Amino acid sequence: MGAHGPAKGLMRWVTTTNHKDIGTMYLWFSFAMFILGGAFAMIIRAELFQPGLQIVEPEFFNQMTTMHGLVMVFGAIMPSFVGLANWMIPMMIGAPDMALPRMNNLSFWILPPTFALLASTLFMEGGAPNFGWTFYAPLSTTYAPDTVTFFIFGVHLMGASSIMGSINIIATVVNMRAPGMTYMKMPMFVWTWLITAFLLVAVMPVLAGAVTMMLMDVHFGTSFFSAAGGGDPVLFQHIFWFFGHPEVYIIILPAFGVVSQIIPTFSRKPLFGYDSMVYATASIAFLSFIVWAHHMYTVGMPIAGELFFMYATMLIAVPTGVKVFNWITTMWKGAMTFETPMLFCIGFVFLFTVGGFTGVMLSLAPADFQYHDSYFVVAHFHYVMVAGAVFSMSAAVYYWLPKWCGKMYDETMGKAHFWISFIGFNLTFFPQHFLGLAGMPRRIPDYALQFTDFNTMSSIGAFIYGASQILFLFNVIRTIVAGKPTSEEKTWDGAEGLEWTVPTPAPYHTFTTPPDVK
């Protein structure tokens, strides 16, 4: 390569328009952010291991809760699924690349400087933002540290990246499907991402509007969210949650797509009820826009408003239940095997269902007055986000890694990762339900003595779960560097003579599970 070899190699990655390279960069970046966000969580759980203030100041604790949420949601989970989309969607629909490859490159390269900027606020005067990942005004405007301006700029950049990525996915799926691949023949992962991309294009400008109004309040003397100047702090909550509730479905819908690919493979059966899965996904997306104020039962809205949002929120459980039913029915009487991706998917279905049940509890307005801002909400949210997004992402990496690098991961290590994760996760978040029901508020660095035992369990579980991710990283790197090569051979799915390729050492890893073909 000569003297300029390393520089040439770096420039290849910086300027690449290859969807696989960009997908790989997204995945590695998101994992780095996952480790960073996890480090913030470890600080939180270390402080909460026992009552009293041991390790960090309350102000720094608040900064950790903000940074943990922001980095995990916008830096780890969302980019990981965008990376998965970049890698898999063109191959699944028979396209040579994404529709807009240069914009694809730009949408990735916006992210590293954005999160470097966000992380650098930790070292600035006044410290990192301390107002929580939901950044409610007026705490984030009138009383915010000076670093709020960098935070606002960072959110704008993240939003721009998301919108570009989404437009790219929509353009690719609509215009670049192989001849004969109608919409109702697309793999479920493609369907869930197409719907997710429309959601992102719809709600990211709303978030941009919210942070722009914050910027005006902080620097230009406006009073959008200041009651003293005739504004309304509750307006911020309406705008934020009109973005924020579809956002949690943006995070979980691609996870549904992943699980809908993997469960049929290891059940040796086509996905049960393909059409109903597509309609359920679309229904969830539509309903996600009309439930936002269930985060706001305690702001004093009229009883009619509470009832509307309560019933709409309960209604969203129906299409979600359809999905869970279809996954279980796909497994029913299938020739199931329990390799690592399948274990993560079964763990996903079980834990996500627990999160769904607690979500129904929180949807009830009178009950929510008790649960609101308690650790019960933290437990619910993490059962949906971590068990939902992170477990399915782990499944996806194990499932497609042999396809990506041509080498097979260590199955025993993968199963160990699953079981340590599963035990650590439940030990962390299940006791938090009890803490919340007993009255422990969230986002506090200290707590009353009666909460000690469950907090200690929770912190031990968090460190076990964190350790399991290091095992995951080791397994992935070991696979890429020294994994057993997979030689490709042909296999058949037994129904309709559909052909697709699998690596021989693991005859269960498919390139993509075909939908139930009519």
Short mmCIF file of C-alpha atoms in Angstrom, two decimals:
data_model
loop_
_atom_site.label_atom_id
_atom_site.label_comp_id
_atom_site.label_asym_id
_atom_site.label_seq_id
_atom_site.Cartn_x
_atom_site.Cartn_y
_atom_site.Cartn_z
CA MET A 1 0.00 0.00 0.00
CA GLY A 2 2.99 2.31 0.36
CA ALA A 3 3.52 5.22 2.73
CA HIS A 4 -0.01 6.44 2.33
CA GLY A 5 -1.58 3.04 3.09
CA PRO A 6 -3.27 3.78 6.43
CA ALA A 7 -4.45 7.18 5.21
CA LYS A 8 -5.91 5.58 2.06
CA GLY A 9 -7.67 2.97 4.18
CA LEU A 10 -9.15 5.67 6.40
CA MET A 11 -10.29 7.72 3.41
CA ARG A 12 -12.01 4.64 1.99
CA TRP A 13 -14.17 4.48 5.12
CA VAL A 14 -14.73 8.24 5.26
CA THR A 15 -15.80 8.56 1.64
CA THR A 16 -17.49 5.18 1.14
CA THR A 17 -20.93 5.01 -0.44
CA ASN A 18 -21.20 1.21 -0.06
CA HIS A 19 -24.24 0.33 2.03
CA LYS A 20 -22.39 -2.53 3.76
CA ASP A 21 -19.48 -0.30 4.83
CA ILE A 22 -21.88 2.37 6.11
CA GLY A 23 -23.96 -0.27 7.90
CA THR A 24 -20.80 -1.58 9.56
CA MET A 25 -19.78 1.93 10.68
CA TYR A 26 -23.25 2.53 12.14
CA LEU A 27 -23.09 -0.75 14.04
CA TRP A 28 -19.64 -0.14 15.52
CA PHE A 29 -20.50 3.46 16.39
CA SER A 30 -23.73 2.41 18.09
CA PHE A 31 -21.90 -0.24 20.11
CA ALA A 32 -19.34 2.35 21.25
CA MET A 33 -22.23 4.58 22.35
CA PHE A 34 -23.85 1.58 24.05
CA ILE A 35 -20.69 1.10 26.13
CA LEU A 36 -20.54 4.86 26.90
CA GLY A 37 -24.22 5.02 27.88
CA GLY A 38 -23.73 1.84 29.91
CA ALA A 39 -20.82 3.46 31.76
CA PHE A 40 -23.13 6.34 32.74
CA ALA A 41 -25.69 3.77 33.95
CA MET A 42 -23.01 2.00 36.02
CA ILE A 43 -22.25 5.30 37.81
CA ILE A 44 -25.98 5.70 38.55
CA ARG A 45 -26.33 2.15 39.89
CA ALA A 46 -23.08 2.37 41.88
CA GLU A 47 -24.40 5.48 43.66
CA LEU A 48 -27.73 3.75 44.35
CA PHE A 49 -26.11 0.54 45.67
CA GLN A 50 -26.84 1.75 49.21
CA PRO A 51 -28.57 4.80 50.72
CA GLY A 52 -26.63 8.01 51.35
CA LEU A 53 -24.32 9.90 49.01
CA GLN A 54 -21.22 7.78 48.38
CA ILE A 55 -19.65 8.31 44.99
CA VAL A 56 -20.95 11.37 43.12
CA GLU A 57 -22.53 14.73 43.90
CA PRO A 58 -26.30 15.04 43.28
CA GLU A 59 -25.64 17.51 40.44
CA PHE A 60 -23.34 15.03 38.68
CA PHE A 61 -25.90 12.26 39.28
CA ASN A 62 -28.47 14.36 37.40
CA GLN A 63 -26.00 14.85 34.56
CA MET A 64 -25.48 11.09 34.40
CA THR A 65 -29.23 10.40 34.12
CA THR A 66 -29.48 12.94 31.27
CA MET A 67 -26.43 11.65 29.40
CA HIS A 68 -27.38 7.98 29.88
CA GLY A 69 -30.83 8.53 28.36
CA LEU A 70 -29.68 10.69 25.46
CA VAL A 71 -26.73 8.50 24.51
CA MET A 72 -28.70 5.25 24.75
CA VAL A 73 -31.76 6.42 22.79
CA PHE A 74 -30.15 8.63 20.12
CA GLY A 75 -26.60 7.23 20.06
CA ALA A 76 -26.94 3.49 20.67
CA ILE A 77 -30.39 2.11 19.82
CA MET A 78 -31.45 4.24 16.84
CA PRO A 79 -28.12 4.13 14.92
CA SER A 80 -27.83 0.36 15.53
CA PHE A 81 -31.11 -0.29 13.71
CA VAL A 82 -30.17 2.19 10.96
CA GLY A 83 -26.96 0.19 10.55
CA LEU A 84 -28.98 -3.01 10.32
CA ALA A 85 -31.24 -1.38 7.72
CA ASN A 86 -28.24 -0.27 5.68
CA TRP A 87 -26.76 -3.75 5.67
CA MET A 88 -29.88 -5.83 5.13
CA ILE A 89 -32.55 -3.86 3.24
CA PRO A 90 -30.77 -3.66 -0.16
CA MET A 91 -29.96 -7.40 0.03
CA MET A 92 -33.49 -8.29 1.15
CA ILE A 93 -35.19 -6.40 -1.70
CA GLY A 94 -32.58 -7.26 -4.36
CA ALA A 95 -31.21 -3.72 -4.72
CA PRO A 96 -27.55 -3.04 -5.58
CA ASP A 97 -27.22 -0.32 -2.89
CA MET A 98 -29.25 2.32 -1.10
CA ALA A 99 -31.04 4.84 -3.35
CA LEU A 100 -29.00 7.85 -2.13
CA PRO A 101 -25.54 6.55 -1.24
CA ARG A 102 -23.79 9.90 -0.73
CA MET A 103 -26.52 11.13 1.59
CA ASN A 104 -26.21 7.78 3.34
CA ASN A 105 -22.53 8.52 4.03
CA LEU A 106 -23.35 12.03 5.29
CA SER A 107 -26.13 10.78 7.58
CA PHE A 108 -23.59 8.59 9.35
CA TRP A 109 -20.72 11.07 9.58
CA ILE A 110 -22.93 13.69 11.24
CA LEU A 111 -23.21 11.40 14.28
CA PRO A 112 -19.65 10.97 15.66
CA PRO A 113 -18.96 14.75 15.96
CA THR A 114 -22.46 15.28 17.38
CA PHE A 115 -21.93 12.81 20.22
CA ALA A 116 -18.37 14.02 20.76
CA LEU A 117 -19.89 17.49 21.24
CA LEU A 118 -22.52 16.12 23.62
CA ALA A 119 -19.97 14.15 25.65
CA SER A 120 -17.60 17.16 25.77
CA THR A 121 -20.22 19.11 27.78
CA LEU A 122 -19.16 16.94 30.73
CA PHE A 123 -15.87 18.87 30.76
CA MET A 124 -17.30 22.36 30.21
CA GLU A 125 -17.96 25.01 32.81
CA GLY A 126 -21.37 24.39 34.37
CA GLY A 127 -21.20 20.71 33.48
CA ALA A 128 -23.32 18.57 31.19
CA PRO A 129 -27.09 19.13 30.87
CA ASN A 130 -28.76 18.12 34.14
CA PHE A 131 -32.44 18.19 33.19
CA GLY A 132 -33.07 14.54 32.23
CA TRP A 133 -33.36 13.03 28.74
CA THR A 134 -36.88 14.51 28.39
CA PHE A 135 -35.44 18.03 29.04
CA TYR A 136 -38.66 19.52 30.39
CA ALA A 137 -38.92 23.31 30.32
CA PRO A 138 -38.51 25.55 32.31
CA LEU A 139 -35.82 23.35 33.92
CA SER A 140 -34.06 23.12 30.54
CA THR A 141 -34.51 26.81 29.68
CA THR A 142 -34.72 29.19 32.63
CA TYR A 143 -32.62 27.09 35.02
CA ALA A 144 -30.35 25.26 32.58
CA PRO A 145 -26.52 25.32 32.59
CA ASP A 146 -24.84 27.16 29.70
CA THR A 147 -24.16 23.84 27.96
CA VAL A 148 -27.86 23.65 27.01
CA THR A 149 -26.92 25.47 23.77
CA PHE A 150 -24.55 22.66 22.75
CA PHE A 151 -27.24 20.15 23.65
CA ILE A 152 -29.77 21.94 21.40
CA PHE A 153 -27.28 22.00 18.52
CA GLY A 154 -26.58 18.30 19.06
CA VAL A 155 -30.29 17.41 18.96
CA HIS A 156 -30.69 19.33 15.69
CA LEU A 157 -27.81 17.41 14.13
CA MET A 158 -29.13 14.04 15.33
CA GLY A 159 -32.51 14.91 13.85
CA ALA A 160 -30.96 15.85 10.51
CA SER A 161 -29.11 12.53 10.42
CA SER A 162 -32.30 10.58 11.22
CA ILE A 163 -34.34 12.38 8.55
CA MET A 164 -31.69 11.76 5.88
CA GLY A 165 -31.43 8.09 6.82
CA SER A 166 -35.23 7.75 6.70
CA ILE A 167 -35.65 9.44 3.32
CA ASN A 168 -32.98 7.10 2.00
CA ILE A 169 -34.78 4.01 3.29
CA ILE A 170 -38.13 5.16 1.89
CA ALA A 171 -36.59 5.94 -1.52
CA THR A 172 -34.77 2.59 -1.58
CA VAL A 173 -37.78 0.43 -0.66
CA VAL A 174 -40.25 2.29 -2.90
CA ASN A 175 -38.03 2.53 -6.00
CA MET A 176 -35.46 -0.27 -5.91
CA ARG A 177 -37.30 -3.53 -5.17
CA ALA A 178 -36.43 -6.42 -7.49
CA PRO A 179 -38.95 -7.15 -10.28
CA GLY A 180 -41.84 -9.18 -8.92
CA MET A 181 -41.29 -8.18 -5.29
CA THR A 182 -44.61 -6.55 -4.46
CA TYR A 183 -45.07 -4.79 -1.13
CA MET A 184 -46.85 -7.82 0.34
CA LYS A 185 -43.91 -10.06 -0.54
CA MET A 186 -41.29 -7.96 1.26
CA PRO A 187 -39.61 -9.47 4.34
CA MET A 188 -41.10 -8.18 7.62
CA PHE A 189 -37.87 -6.38 8.53
CA VAL A 190 -38.21 -4.25 5.38
CA TRP A 191 -41.86 -3.51 6.18
CA THR A 192 -41.15 -2.45 9.76
CA TRP A 193 -38.32 -0.17 8.64
CA LEU A 194 -40.40 1.42 5.86
CA ILE A 195 -43.10 2.31 8.38
CA THR A 196 -40.48 3.45 10.92
CA ALA A 197 -38.90 5.73 8.31
CA PHE A 198 -42.23 7.48 7.71
CA LEU A 199 -42.62 7.92 11.48
CA LEU A 200 -39.16 9.48 11.73
CA VAL A 201 -39.80 11.92 8.90
CA ALA A 202 -43.06 12.93 10.60
CA VAL A 203 -41.81 13.47 14.17
CA MET A 204 -38.19 14.64 13.93
CA PRO A 205 -39.25 18.15 12.80
CA VAL A 206 -41.47 18.34 15.89
CA LEU A 207 -38.43 17.71 18.12
CA ALA A 208 -36.52 20.31 16.11
CA GLY A 209 -39.34 22.78 16.77
CA ALA A 210 -39.24 22.08 20.50
CA VAL A 211 -35.48 22.66 20.81
CA THR A 212 -35.68 25.76 18.57
CA MET A 213 -38.28 27.25 20.91
CA MET A 214 -35.95 26.36 23.81
CA LEU A 215 -33.13 28.18 22.04
CA MET A 216 -35.34 31.26 21.61
CA ASP A 217 -36.32 31.19 25.29
CA VAL A 218 -32.70 30.83 26.42
CA HIS A 219 -31.06 33.41 24.13
CA PHE A 220 -33.64 35.69 22.51
CA GLY A 221 -35.99 36.68 25.32
CA THR A 222 -39.08 34.79 24.13
CA SER A 223 -41.46 33.10 26.58
CA PHE A 224 -42.76 29.99 24.82
CA PHE A 225 -42.35 27.92 27.99
CA SER A 226 -42.14 30.64 30.66
CA ALA A 227 -45.35 31.39 32.55
CA ALA A 228 -43.83 34.71 33.70
CA GLY A 229 -43.89 35.96 30.10
CA GLY A 230 -47.29 34.52 29.21
CA GLY A 231 -46.00 31.14 27.98
CA ASP A 232 -46.85 27.67 29.22
CA PRO A 233 -44.42 25.00 30.50
CA VAL A 234 -47.04 22.33 29.71
CA LEU A 235 -46.83 23.33 26.04
CA PHE A 236 -43.31 21.91 26.07
CA GLN A 237 -44.59 18.57 27.32
CA HIS A 238 -47.22 18.41 24.57
CA ILE A 239 -44.65 19.13 21.86
CA PHE A 240 -42.01 16.84 23.34
CA TRP A 241 -44.32 13.87 23.81
CA PHE A 242 -45.90 14.33 20.38
CA PHE A 243 -42.37 13.49 19.23
CA GLY A 244 -41.47 11.25 22.18
CA HIS A 245 -44.23 8.69 21.99
CA PRO A 246 -43.85 7.86 18.29
CA GLU A 247 -40.09 7.80 19.07
CA VAL A 248 -40.44 4.74 21.33
CA TYR A 249 -42.22 2.96 18.46
CA ILE A 250 -39.50 4.10 16.07
CA ILE A 251 -37.13 2.23 18.37
CA ILE A 252 -39.24 -0.91 18.79
CA LEU A 253 -40.72 -1.46 15.28
CA PRO A 254 -37.39 -2.49 13.66
CA ALA A 255 -36.95 -4.84 16.64
CA PHE A 256 -40.31 -6.41 15.74
CA GLY A 257 -39.00 -6.83 12.19
CA VAL A 258 -35.84 -8.60 13.38
CA VAL A 259 -37.83 -11.00 15.57
CA SER A 260 -40.25 -11.66 12.69
CA GLN A 261 -37.27 -12.77 10.58
CA ILE A 262 -35.53 -14.94 13.15
CA ILE A 263 -38.39 -16.86 14.84
CA PRO A 264 -39.62 -18.46 11.55
CA THR A 265 -36.08 -19.61 10.74
CA PHE A 266 -35.53 -21.49 14.00
CA SER A 267 -39.14 -22.76 14.04
CA ARG A 268 -38.65 -24.14 10.47
CA LYS A 269 -42.00 -22.58 9.54
CA PRO A 270 -43.14 -19.52 7.60
CA LEU A 271 -44.23 -16.55 9.72
CA PHE A 272 -47.83 -17.05 10.84
CA GLY A 273 -50.21 -14.33 9.63
CA TYR A 274 -47.84 -12.25 7.48
CA ASP A 275 -50.63 -9.90 6.32
CA SER A 276 -51.89 -9.31 9.85
CA MET A 277 -48.32 -8.51 10.94
CA VAL A 278 -48.08 -5.80 8.25
CA TYR A 279 -51.45 -4.31 9.21
CA ALA A 280 -50.61 -4.49 12.93
CA THR A 281 -47.35 -2.61 12.30
CA ALA A 282 -49.19 0.11 10.38
CA SER A 283 -51.86 0.30 13.11
CA ILE A 284 -49.23 0.72 15.83
CA ALA A 285 -47.61 3.51 13.80
CA PHE A 286 -50.92 5.34 13.37
CA LEU A 287 -52.00 4.94 16.99
CA SER A 288 -48.60 6.11 18.25
CA PHE A 289 -49.55 9.65 17.14
CA ILE A 290 -52.71 9.89 19.23
CA VAL A 291 -51.54 8.67 22.64
CA TRP A 292 -48.85 11.23 23.55
CA ALA A 293 -50.57 12.80 26.57
CA HIS A 294 -50.63 9.53 28.54
CA HIS A 295 -47.24 10.81 29.74
CA MET A 296 -49.04 13.85 31.12
CA TYR A 297 -52.00 12.66 33.22
CA THR A 298 -50.76 14.68 36.19
CA VAL A 299 -50.59 18.10 34.48
CA GLY A 300 -54.26 18.87 35.16
CA MET A 301 -55.87 18.13 31.79
CA PRO A 302 -59.68 17.84 31.57
CA ILE A 303 -61.21 14.47 32.43
CA ALA A 304 -62.35 14.04 28.80
CA GLY A 305 -58.73 14.39 27.68
CA GLU A 306 -57.58 11.80 30.23
CA LEU A 307 -60.27 9.38 29.08
CA PHE A 308 -59.42 9.81 25.38
CA PHE A 309 -55.71 9.19 25.93
CA MET A 310 -56.44 6.31 28.29
CA TYR A 311 -58.65 4.46 25.80
CA ALA A 312 -56.34 5.20 22.84
CA THR A 313 -53.37 3.87 24.83
CA MET A 314 -55.22 0.70 25.77
CA LEU A 315 -56.20 0.27 22.11
CA ILE A 316 -52.54 0.19 21.01
CA ALA A 317 -52.18 -3.03 23.02
CA VAL A 318 -54.39 -4.79 20.44
CA PRO A 319 -52.07 -4.73 17.37
CA THR A 320 -49.11 -5.33 19.69
CA GLY A 321 -50.92 -8.39 21.07
CA VAL A 322 -51.56 -9.57 17.50
CA LYS A 323 -47.79 -9.56 16.91
CA VAL A 324 -47.01 -11.52 20.08
CA PHE A 325 -49.76 -14.03 19.18
CA ASN A 326 -48.31 -14.45 15.67
CA TRP A 327 -44.77 -15.03 16.98
CA ILE A 328 -45.99 -17.65 19.46
CA THR A 329 -48.15 -19.30 16.80
CA THR A 330 -45.16 -19.39 14.44
CA MET A 331 -43.24 -21.31 17.11
CA TRP A 332 -46.23 -23.56 17.90
CA LYS A 333 -45.57 -27.11 16.63
CA GLY A 334 -42.52 -25.92 14.72
CA ALA A 335 -39.31 -27.96 14.61
CA MET A 336 -37.68 -25.50 16.99
CA THR A 337 -34.00 -25.32 17.86
CA PHE A 338 -32.53 -22.95 20.41
CA GLU A 339 -29.42 -21.37 18.97
CA THR A 340 -28.29 -17.98 20.28
CA PRO A 341 -30.42 -15.74 17.99
CA MET A 342 -33.54 -17.76 18.85
CA LEU A 343 -32.79 -17.55 22.60
CA PHE A 344 -32.58 -13.76 22.36
CA CYS A 345 -35.85 -13.65 20.40
CA ILE A 346 -37.71 -15.85 22.88
CA GLY A 347 -36.27 -13.70 25.69
CA PHE A 348 -37.49 -10.66 23.75
CA VAL A 349 -41.06 -11.99 23.39
CA PHE A 350 -41.29 -12.89 27.09
CA LEU A 351 -39.74 -9.70 28.50
CA PHE A 352 -41.41 -7.36 26.01
CA THR A 353 -44.76 -8.87 27.01
CA VAL A 354 -44.00 -8.09 30.67
CA GLY A 355 -43.23 -4.51 29.60
CA GLY A 356 -46.50 -4.46 27.67
CA PHE A 357 -48.52 -5.51 30.73
CA THR A 358 -46.94 -2.79 32.89
CA GLY A 359 -47.68 -0.38 30.02
CA VAL A 360 -51.38 -1.26 30.27
CA MET A 361 -51.16 -0.55 34.02
CA LEU A 362 -49.61 2.85 33.32
CA SER A 363 -52.24 3.63 30.68
CA LEU A 364 -54.96 3.75 33.37
CA ALA A 365 -55.24 7.42 34.34
CA PRO A 366 -56.32 6.95 38.00
CA ALA A 367 -53.60 4.35 38.62
CA ASP A 368 -50.99 6.42 36.81
CA PHE A 369 -51.35 9.17 39.42
CA GLN A 370 -49.71 6.70 41.79
CA TYR A 371 -47.12 5.29 39.39
CA HIS A 372 -46.12 8.60 37.77
CA ASP A 373 -42.44 9.54 38.12
CA SER A 374 -41.76 6.50 40.28
CA TYR A 375 -39.33 3.64 39.67
CA PHE A 376 -42.27 1.64 38.28
CA VAL A 377 -42.02 3.81 35.14
CA VAL A 378 -38.26 3.18 34.96
CA ALA A 379 -38.87 -0.59 35.16
CA HIS A 380 -41.59 -0.48 32.50
CA PHE A 381 -39.51 1.65 30.14
CA HIS A 382 -36.46 -0.58 30.40
CA TYR A 383 -38.47 -3.79 29.92
CA VAL A 384 -39.66 -2.30 26.63
CA MET A 385 -36.43 -0.59 25.52
CA VAL A 386 -33.66 -2.89 26.78
CA ALA A 387 -35.48 -6.22 26.52
CA GLY A 388 -37.10 -4.97 23.32
CA ALA A 389 -34.47 -3.11 21.36
CA VAL A 390 -31.21 -4.43 22.84
CA PHE A 391 -32.19 -8.11 23.02
CA SER A 392 -33.47 -8.06 19.43
CA MET A 393 -30.34 -6.22 18.28
CA SER A 394 -28.18 -8.89 19.94
CA ALA A 395 -30.27 -11.54 18.16
CA ALA A 396 -29.78 -9.74 14.84
CA VAL A 397 -26.00 -9.53 15.24
CA TYR A 398 -25.69 -13.25 16.05
CA TYR A 399 -28.11 -14.13 13.23
CA TRP A 400 -26.45 -12.12 10.44
CA LEU A 401 -22.82 -11.93 11.61
CA PRO A 402 -21.85 -15.12 9.68
CA LYS A 403 -23.40 -13.50 6.59
CA TRP A 404 -21.52 -10.24 7.18
CA CYS A 405 -18.01 -11.56 7.76
CA GLY A 406 -18.12 -15.14 6.45
CA LYS A 407 -17.15 -16.59 9.83
CA MET A 408 -19.10 -18.38 12.56
CA TYR A 409 -19.31 -17.05 16.10
CA ASP A 410 -18.76 -19.25 19.16
CA GLU A 411 -22.19 -20.73 19.95
CA THR A 412 -21.36 -21.62 23.57
CA MET A 413 -20.13 -18.10 24.27
CA GLY A 414 -23.25 -16.70 22.58
CA LYS A 415 -25.53 -18.78 24.80
CA ALA A 416 -23.53 -17.72 27.87
CA HIS A 417 -24.02 -14.10 26.79
CA PHE A 418 -27.77 -14.67 26.56
CA TRP A 419 -28.18 -16.30 29.97
CA ILE A 420 -25.95 -13.82 31.80
CA SER A 421 -27.83 -10.96 30.07
CA PHE A 422 -31.21 -12.46 30.88
CA ILE A 423 -30.43 -13.02 34.55
CA GLY A 424 -28.65 -9.67 34.95
CA PHE A 425 -31.44 -7.78 33.20
CA ASN A 426 -34.22 -9.26 35.32
CA LEU A 427 -32.23 -8.83 38.52
CA THR A 428 -31.76 -5.16 37.60
CA PHE A 429 -35.22 -4.12 36.53
CA PHE A 430 -37.76 -6.50 38.08
CA PRO A 431 -37.17 -5.23 41.66
CA GLN A 432 -37.68 -1.67 40.38
CA HIS A 433 -41.39 -2.44 39.90
CA PHE A 434 -41.64 -3.05 43.65
CA LEU A 435 -39.60 0.07 44.46
CA GLY A 436 -41.98 2.16 42.35
CA LEU A 437 -45.11 0.65 43.88
CA ALA A 438 -43.63 1.31 47.32
CA GLY A 439 -43.19 4.98 46.42
CA MET A 440 -39.55 5.49 45.41
CA PRO A 441 -39.31 8.44 42.99
CA ARG A 442 -37.00 8.19 39.99
CA ARG A 443 -33.97 10.40 39.22
CA ILE A 444 -32.85 10.74 42.84
CA PRO A 445 -29.31 10.04 44.10
CA ASP A 446 -30.42 9.09 47.64
CA TYR A 447 -33.37 7.19 49.06
CA ALA A 448 -35.06 6.11 52.29
CA LEU A 449 -33.78 3.04 54.15
CA GLN A 450 -36.75 0.82 53.32
CA PHE A 451 -35.70 0.81 49.63
CA THR A 452 -32.19 -0.51 50.31
CA ASP A 453 -32.56 -4.24 49.56
CA PHE A 454 -34.21 -3.89 46.17
CA ASN A 455 -31.75 -1.15 45.14
CA THR A 456 -28.80 -3.36 46.12
CA MET A 457 -30.24 -6.23 44.02
CA SER A 458 -30.82 -3.85 41.14
CA SER A 459 -27.25 -2.54 41.21
CA ILE A 460 -25.75 -6.07 41.36
CA GLY A 461 -27.93 -7.06 38.39
CA ALA A 462 -26.79 -4.00 36.44
CA PHE A 463 -23.13 -4.91 36.83
CA ILE A 464 -23.86 -8.53 35.78
CA TYR A 465 -25.72 -7.27 32.70
CA GLY A 466 -22.89 -4.84 31.90
CA ALA A 467 -20.31 -7.64 32.15
CA SER A 468 -22.30 -9.77 29.69
CA GLN A 469 -21.89 -7.07 27.02
CA ILE A 470 -18.10 -7.31 27.32
CA LEU A 471 -18.47 -11.05 26.60
CA PHE A 472 -20.58 -10.12 23.55
CA LEU A 473 -17.90 -7.72 22.29
CA PHE A 474 -15.21 -10.37 22.78
CA ASN A 475 -17.26 -12.94 20.86
CA VAL A 476 -17.85 -10.59 17.92
CA ILE A 477 -14.20 -9.52 17.64
CA ARG A 478 -13.01 -13.12 18.02
CA THR A 479 -15.41 -14.16 15.24
CA ILE A 480 -14.15 -11.49 12.84
CA VAL A 481 -10.47 -12.13 13.62
CA ALA A 482 -10.36 -15.90 14.12
CA GLY A 483 -13.81 -17.38 13.53
CA LYS A 484 -14.36 -20.65 11.68
CA PRO A 485 -15.03 -19.82 8.00
CA THR A 486 -18.52 -20.49 6.63
CA SER A 487 -18.55 -22.02 3.16
CA GLU A 488 -21.80 -21.27 1.33
CA GLU A 489 -24.07 -24.07 0.14
CA LYS A 490 -27.60 -24.20 -1.17
CA THR A 491 -30.58 -25.24 0.89
CA TRP A 492 -34.34 -25.19 0.52
CA ASP A 493 -37.14 -24.12 2.78
CA GLY A 494 -39.33 -27.07 1.79
CA ALA A 495 -42.33 -24.95 0.83
CA GLU A 496 -42.85 -23.55 -2.69
CA GLY A 497 -39.23 -24.43 -3.55
CA LEU A 498 -37.85 -21.10 -2.36
CA GLU A 499 -34.07 -21.12 -2.45
CA TRP A 500 -31.73 -19.11 -0.26
CA THR A 501 -28.18 -19.55 1.01
CA VAL A 502 -26.83 -20.58 4.39
CA PRO A 503 -23.33 -21.05 5.84
CA THR A 504 -22.54 -24.75 6.35
CA PRO A 505 -21.21 -24.83 9.95
CA ALA A 506 -24.58 -23.43 11.02
CA PRO A 507 -27.33 -24.67 8.72
CA TYR A 508 -29.89 -22.46 10.40
CA HIS A 509 -28.56 -18.99 9.53
CA THR A 510 -30.58 -17.74 6.58
CA PHE A 511 -29.84 -14.79 4.39
CA THR A 512 -33.44 -13.78 4.91
CA THR A 513 -36.56 -15.68 5.84
CA PRO A 514 -39.01 -15.39 2.96
CA PRO A 515 -42.49 -14.20 3.92
CA ASP A 516 -45.42 -16.55 3.58
CA VAL A 517 -45.62 -16.50 -0.21
CA LYS A 518 -49.06 -16.56 -1.72
#
